[in-house]
Tab-separated table of C-alpha atoms in Angstrom:
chain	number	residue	atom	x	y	z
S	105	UNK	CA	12.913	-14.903	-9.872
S	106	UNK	CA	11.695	-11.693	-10.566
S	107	UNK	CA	12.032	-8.801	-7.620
S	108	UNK	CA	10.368	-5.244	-8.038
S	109	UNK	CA	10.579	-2.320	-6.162
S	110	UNK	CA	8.605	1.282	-6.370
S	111	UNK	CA	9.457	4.883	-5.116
S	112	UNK	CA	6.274	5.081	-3.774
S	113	UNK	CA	5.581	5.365	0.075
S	114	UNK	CA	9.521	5.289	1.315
S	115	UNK	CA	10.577	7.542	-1.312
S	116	UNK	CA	7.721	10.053	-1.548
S	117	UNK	CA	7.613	9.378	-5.197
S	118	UNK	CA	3.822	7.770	-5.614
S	119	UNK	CA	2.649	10.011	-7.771
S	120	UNK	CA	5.530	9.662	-10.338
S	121	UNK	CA	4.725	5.849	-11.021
S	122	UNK	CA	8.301	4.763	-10.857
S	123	UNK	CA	9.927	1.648	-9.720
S	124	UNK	CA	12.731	-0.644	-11.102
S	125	UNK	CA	12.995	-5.049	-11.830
S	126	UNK	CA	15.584	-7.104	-11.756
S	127	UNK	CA	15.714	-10.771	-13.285
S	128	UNK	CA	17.822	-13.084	-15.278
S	129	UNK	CA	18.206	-10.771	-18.583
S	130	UNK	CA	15.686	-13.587	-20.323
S	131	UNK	CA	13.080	-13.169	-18.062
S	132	UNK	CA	13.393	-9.216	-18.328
S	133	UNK	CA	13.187	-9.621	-22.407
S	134	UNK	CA	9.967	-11.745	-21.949
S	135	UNK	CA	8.087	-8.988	-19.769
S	136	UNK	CA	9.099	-5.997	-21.977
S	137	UNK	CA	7.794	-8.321	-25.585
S	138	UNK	CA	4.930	-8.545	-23.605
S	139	UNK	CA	4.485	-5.734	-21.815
S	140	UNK	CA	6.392	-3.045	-23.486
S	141	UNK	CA	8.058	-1.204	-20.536
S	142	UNK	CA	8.224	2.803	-21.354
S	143	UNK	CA	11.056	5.039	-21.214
S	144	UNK	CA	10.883	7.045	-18.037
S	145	UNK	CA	10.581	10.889	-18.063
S	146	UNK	CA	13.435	12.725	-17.139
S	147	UNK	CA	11.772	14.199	-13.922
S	148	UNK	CA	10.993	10.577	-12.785
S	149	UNK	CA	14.814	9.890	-12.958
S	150	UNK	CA	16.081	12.496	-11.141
S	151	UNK	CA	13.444	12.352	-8.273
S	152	UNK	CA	14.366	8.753	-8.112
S	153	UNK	CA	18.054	8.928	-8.184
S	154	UNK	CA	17.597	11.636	-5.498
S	155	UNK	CA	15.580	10.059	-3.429
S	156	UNK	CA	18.370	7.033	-3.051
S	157	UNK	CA	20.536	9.235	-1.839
S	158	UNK	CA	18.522	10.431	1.053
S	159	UNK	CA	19.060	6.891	3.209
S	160	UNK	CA	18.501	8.858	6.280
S	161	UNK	CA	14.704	9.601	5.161
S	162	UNK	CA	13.983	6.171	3.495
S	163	UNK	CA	15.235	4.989	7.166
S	164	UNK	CA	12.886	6.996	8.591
S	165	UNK	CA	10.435	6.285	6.653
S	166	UNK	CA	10.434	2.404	6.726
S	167	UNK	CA	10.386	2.594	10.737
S	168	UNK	CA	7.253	5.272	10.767
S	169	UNK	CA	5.944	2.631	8.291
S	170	UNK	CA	6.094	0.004	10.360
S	171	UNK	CA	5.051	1.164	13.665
S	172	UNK	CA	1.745	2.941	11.677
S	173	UNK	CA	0.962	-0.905	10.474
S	174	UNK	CA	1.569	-2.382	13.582
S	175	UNK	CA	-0.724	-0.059	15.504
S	176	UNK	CA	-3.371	-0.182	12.755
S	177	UNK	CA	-2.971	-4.357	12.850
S	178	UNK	CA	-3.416	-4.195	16.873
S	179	UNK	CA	-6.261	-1.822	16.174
S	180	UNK	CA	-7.785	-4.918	14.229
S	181	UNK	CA	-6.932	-7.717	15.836
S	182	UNK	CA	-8.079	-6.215	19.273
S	183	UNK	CA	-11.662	-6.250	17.779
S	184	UNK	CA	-11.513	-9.622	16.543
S	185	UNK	CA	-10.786	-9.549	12.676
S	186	UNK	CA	-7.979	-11.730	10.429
S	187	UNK	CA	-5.074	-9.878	9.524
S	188	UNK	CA	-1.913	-11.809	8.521
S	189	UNK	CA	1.218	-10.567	8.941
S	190	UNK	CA	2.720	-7.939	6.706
S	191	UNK	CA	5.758	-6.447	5.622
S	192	UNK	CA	4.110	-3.806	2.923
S	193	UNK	CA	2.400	-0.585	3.583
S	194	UNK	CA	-0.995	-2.193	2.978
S	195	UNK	CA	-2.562	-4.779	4.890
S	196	UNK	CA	-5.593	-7.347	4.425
S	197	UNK	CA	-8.330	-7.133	6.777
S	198	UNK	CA	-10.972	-9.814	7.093
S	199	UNK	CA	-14.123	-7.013	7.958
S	200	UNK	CA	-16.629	-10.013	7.754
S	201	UNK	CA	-18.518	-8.070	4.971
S	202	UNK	CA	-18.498	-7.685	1.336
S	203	UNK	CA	-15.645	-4.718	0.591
S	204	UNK	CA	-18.902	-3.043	-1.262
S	205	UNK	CA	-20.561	-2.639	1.824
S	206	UNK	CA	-17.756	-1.713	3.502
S	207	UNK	CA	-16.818	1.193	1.434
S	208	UNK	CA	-20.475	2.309	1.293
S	209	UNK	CA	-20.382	2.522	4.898
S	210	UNK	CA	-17.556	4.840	4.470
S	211	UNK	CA	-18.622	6.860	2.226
S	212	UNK	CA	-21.449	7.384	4.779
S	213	UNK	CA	-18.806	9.417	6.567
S	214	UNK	CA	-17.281	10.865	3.479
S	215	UNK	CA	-13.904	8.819	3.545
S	216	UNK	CA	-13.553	6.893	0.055
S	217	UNK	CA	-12.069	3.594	-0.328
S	218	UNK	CA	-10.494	2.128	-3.178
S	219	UNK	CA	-11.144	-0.976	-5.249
S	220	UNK	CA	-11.887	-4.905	-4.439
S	221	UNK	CA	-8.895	-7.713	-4.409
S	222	UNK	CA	-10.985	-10.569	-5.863
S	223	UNK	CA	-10.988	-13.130	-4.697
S	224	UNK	CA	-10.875	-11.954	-1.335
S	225	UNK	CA	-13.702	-8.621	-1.755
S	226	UNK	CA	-16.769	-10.981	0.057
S	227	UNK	CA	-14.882	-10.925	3.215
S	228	UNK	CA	-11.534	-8.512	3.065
S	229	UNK	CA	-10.799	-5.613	2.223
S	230	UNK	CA	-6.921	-3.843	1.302
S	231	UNK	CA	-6.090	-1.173	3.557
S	232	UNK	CA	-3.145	1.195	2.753
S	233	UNK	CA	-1.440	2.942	5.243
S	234	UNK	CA	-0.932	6.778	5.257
S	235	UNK	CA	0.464	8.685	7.566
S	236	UNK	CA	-0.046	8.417	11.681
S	237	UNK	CA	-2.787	11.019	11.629
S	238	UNK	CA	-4.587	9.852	8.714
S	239	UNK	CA	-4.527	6.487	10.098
S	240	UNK	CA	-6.031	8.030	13.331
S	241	UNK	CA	-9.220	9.425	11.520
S	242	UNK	CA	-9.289	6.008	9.452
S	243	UNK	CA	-9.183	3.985	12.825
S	244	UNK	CA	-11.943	5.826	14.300
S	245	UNK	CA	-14.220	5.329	10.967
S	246	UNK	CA	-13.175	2.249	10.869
S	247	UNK	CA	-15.043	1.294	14.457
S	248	UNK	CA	-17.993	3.120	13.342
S	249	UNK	CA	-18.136	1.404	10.118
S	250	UNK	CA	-17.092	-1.929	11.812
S	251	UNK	CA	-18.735	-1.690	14.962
């Protein structure tokens, strides 16, 4: 088994690219021969270390987190498309249209989405949550885009 975790969304930490594994000690020796995991800065360690202490905004953050993704599933499922379950702060949206299309129609309305998730990017496309008012103006270019 092999668990990871970043300090992304909950933490406020996505820009500092920091996250931890655990595993059997064998399985963490095979990743790093193969993978070579780097020392992190000094910066990254503190902000992470911090932001484990503050349990009363990680708290906070997980249930804001999860009442955004439920209101931006409804949003989908109200007008009819896929989208499984999720315990992340991304979900998977079947939008019945190649993602390509998709993001050209945002960029129609100057909103840019990110990359494909082959082998799903004929038919879904990854939507990460931000905050609730981000997610607002998202929602509504969504329907235009969507229809």
């Amino acid at each position: 088994m092999f668990i990871t975790r970043s300090f992304s969304k909950a933490h406020g930490l996505a820009g500092m690219r920091i996250g931890y594994a655990l595993a059997q000690e064998e399985t963490l020796a095979k990743i790093r021969g193969a993978w070579g995991m780097g020392d992190v800065n000094m910066l990254g360690a503190v902000a992470a270390l911090t932001a484990l202490e503050d349990k009363e905004h990680i708290a906070w953050e997980a249930e804001e987190n999860a009442a955004i993704r439920d209101e931006v599933i409804g949003f989908f499922r109200s007008r009819g498309h896929e989208v499984p379950d999720s315990n992340t702060n991304h979900i998977f949206v079947n939008i019945g249209m190649p993602a390509a299309q998709f993001r050209e129609g945002f960029l129609e309305h100057n909103v840019l989405v990110g990359r494909d998730f082959p082998p799903l990017e004929q038919s879904h496309c990854r939507i990460s949550l931000g905050s609730r008012e981000e997610m607002k103006i998202a929602m509504e270019v969504f329907a235009k885009v969507l229809g």
